[in-house]
């Protein structure tokens, strides 16, 4: 499992599912951390390390907010010149304080997603695929 420390705004956006891709600049540090040398057909190439889970922290100390989140894929964007961590579902949370407004937004978003899924199921049921 890989551990990253991120700023408060980014942490909250990931927690609220507003940010689904975490980007890290193409620096020597990130190249060293994320690239693995591989010999392929007698040529040295590099592949990007993959992680199943990532721990994201905000702040220092024992009571810092922290989430363990699924990492679907780590990739490199040539256009943006950065490494991209594609984030999945949140697996664990520690020391998270969500105010009432944020809870309401999350509930509202979940209800919309539920409605969309129900509509898709109705469309599938009504289609002639299964008849």
PDB file of C-alpha atoms in Angstrom, residues 21-63:
ATOM      1  CA  UNK A  21      -7.918  11.204 -10.622  1.00  0.00           C
ATOM      2  CA  UNK A  22      -5.021  12.284  -8.414  1.00  0.00           C
ATOM      3  CA  UNK A  23      -2.232  13.898 -10.444  1.00  0.00           C
ATOM      4  CA  UNK A  24       1.450  14.067  -9.485  1.00  0.00           C
ATOM      5  CA  UNK A  25       3.947  16.172 -11.414  1.00  0.00           C
ATOM      6  CA  UNK A  26       6.623  14.487 -13.527  1.00  0.00           C
ATOM      7  CA  UNK A  27       9.606  15.094 -11.238  1.00  0.00           C
ATOM      8  CA  UNK A  28      12.691  13.019 -10.484  1.00  0.00           C
ATOM      9  CA  UNK A  29      11.118  12.062  -7.149  1.00  0.00           C
ATOM     10  CA  UNK A  30       7.959  10.626  -8.747  1.00  0.00           C
ATOM     11  CA  UNK A  31       9.946   8.925 -11.510  1.00  0.00           C
ATOM     12  CA  UNK A  32      12.045   7.201  -8.840  1.00  0.00           C
ATOM     13  CA  UNK A  33       8.934   6.244  -6.840  1.00  0.00           C
ATOM     14  CA  UNK A  34       6.726   5.060  -9.688  1.00  0.00           C
ATOM     15  CA  UNK A  35       8.950   3.720 -12.471  1.00  0.00           C
ATOM     16  CA  UNK A  36      10.366   0.195 -12.427  1.00  0.00           C
ATOM     17  CA  UNK A  37      13.210  -0.725 -14.798  1.00  0.00           C
ATOM     18  CA  UNK A  38      12.448  -3.798 -16.936  1.00  0.00           C
ATOM     19  CA  UNK A  39      14.628  -5.525 -19.530  1.00  0.00           C
ATOM     20  CA  UNK A  40      12.551  -6.425 -22.567  1.00  0.00           C
ATOM     21  CA  UNK A  41      14.174  -7.873 -25.716  1.00  0.00           C
ATOM     22  CA  UNK A  42      17.622  -6.851 -24.435  1.00  0.00           C
ATOM     23  CA  UNK A  43      16.458  -3.256 -24.039  1.00  0.00           C
ATOM     24  CA  UNK A  44      15.986  -1.338 -20.826  1.00  0.00           C
ATOM     25  CA  UNK A  45      12.466   0.019 -20.497  1.00  0.00           C
ATOM     26  CA  UNK A  46      10.359   1.244 -17.613  1.00  0.00           C
ATOM     27  CA  UNK A  47       6.942   0.224 -16.417  1.00  0.00           C
ATOM     28  CA  UNK A  48       4.750   2.102 -13.975  1.00  0.00           C
ATOM     29  CA  UNK A  49       4.241   0.453 -10.586  1.00  0.00           C
ATOM     30  CA  UNK A  50       0.635  -0.394  -9.785  1.00  0.00           C
ATOM     31  CA  UNK A  51      -1.016  -0.282  -6.368  1.00  0.00           C
ATOM     32  CA  UNK A  52      -4.263  -1.854  -5.175  1.00  0.00           C
ATOM     33  CA  UNK A  53      -4.778   0.645  -2.342  1.00  0.00           C
ATOM     34  CA  UNK A  54      -3.446   4.075  -1.414  1.00  0.00           C
ATOM     35  CA  UNK A  55      -3.474   5.771   1.984  1.00  0.00           C
ATOM     36  CA  UNK A  56      -4.205   9.503   1.698  1.00  0.00           C
ATOM     37  CA  UNK A  57      -3.383  11.771   4.667  1.00  0.00           C
ATOM     38  CA  UNK A  58      -4.119  15.384   5.344  1.00  0.00           C
ATOM     39  CA  UNK A  59      -1.860  16.932   7.955  1.00  0.00           C
ATOM     40  CA  UNK A  60       0.435  15.599  10.646  1.00  0.00           C
ATOM     41  CA  UNK A  61      -0.011  13.882  13.993  1.00  0.00           C
ATOM     42  CA  UNK A  62      -2.020  10.911  15.236  1.00  0.00           C
ATOM     43  CA  UNK A  63      -5.392  12.571  14.685  1.00  0.00           C
TER      44      UNK A  63
END
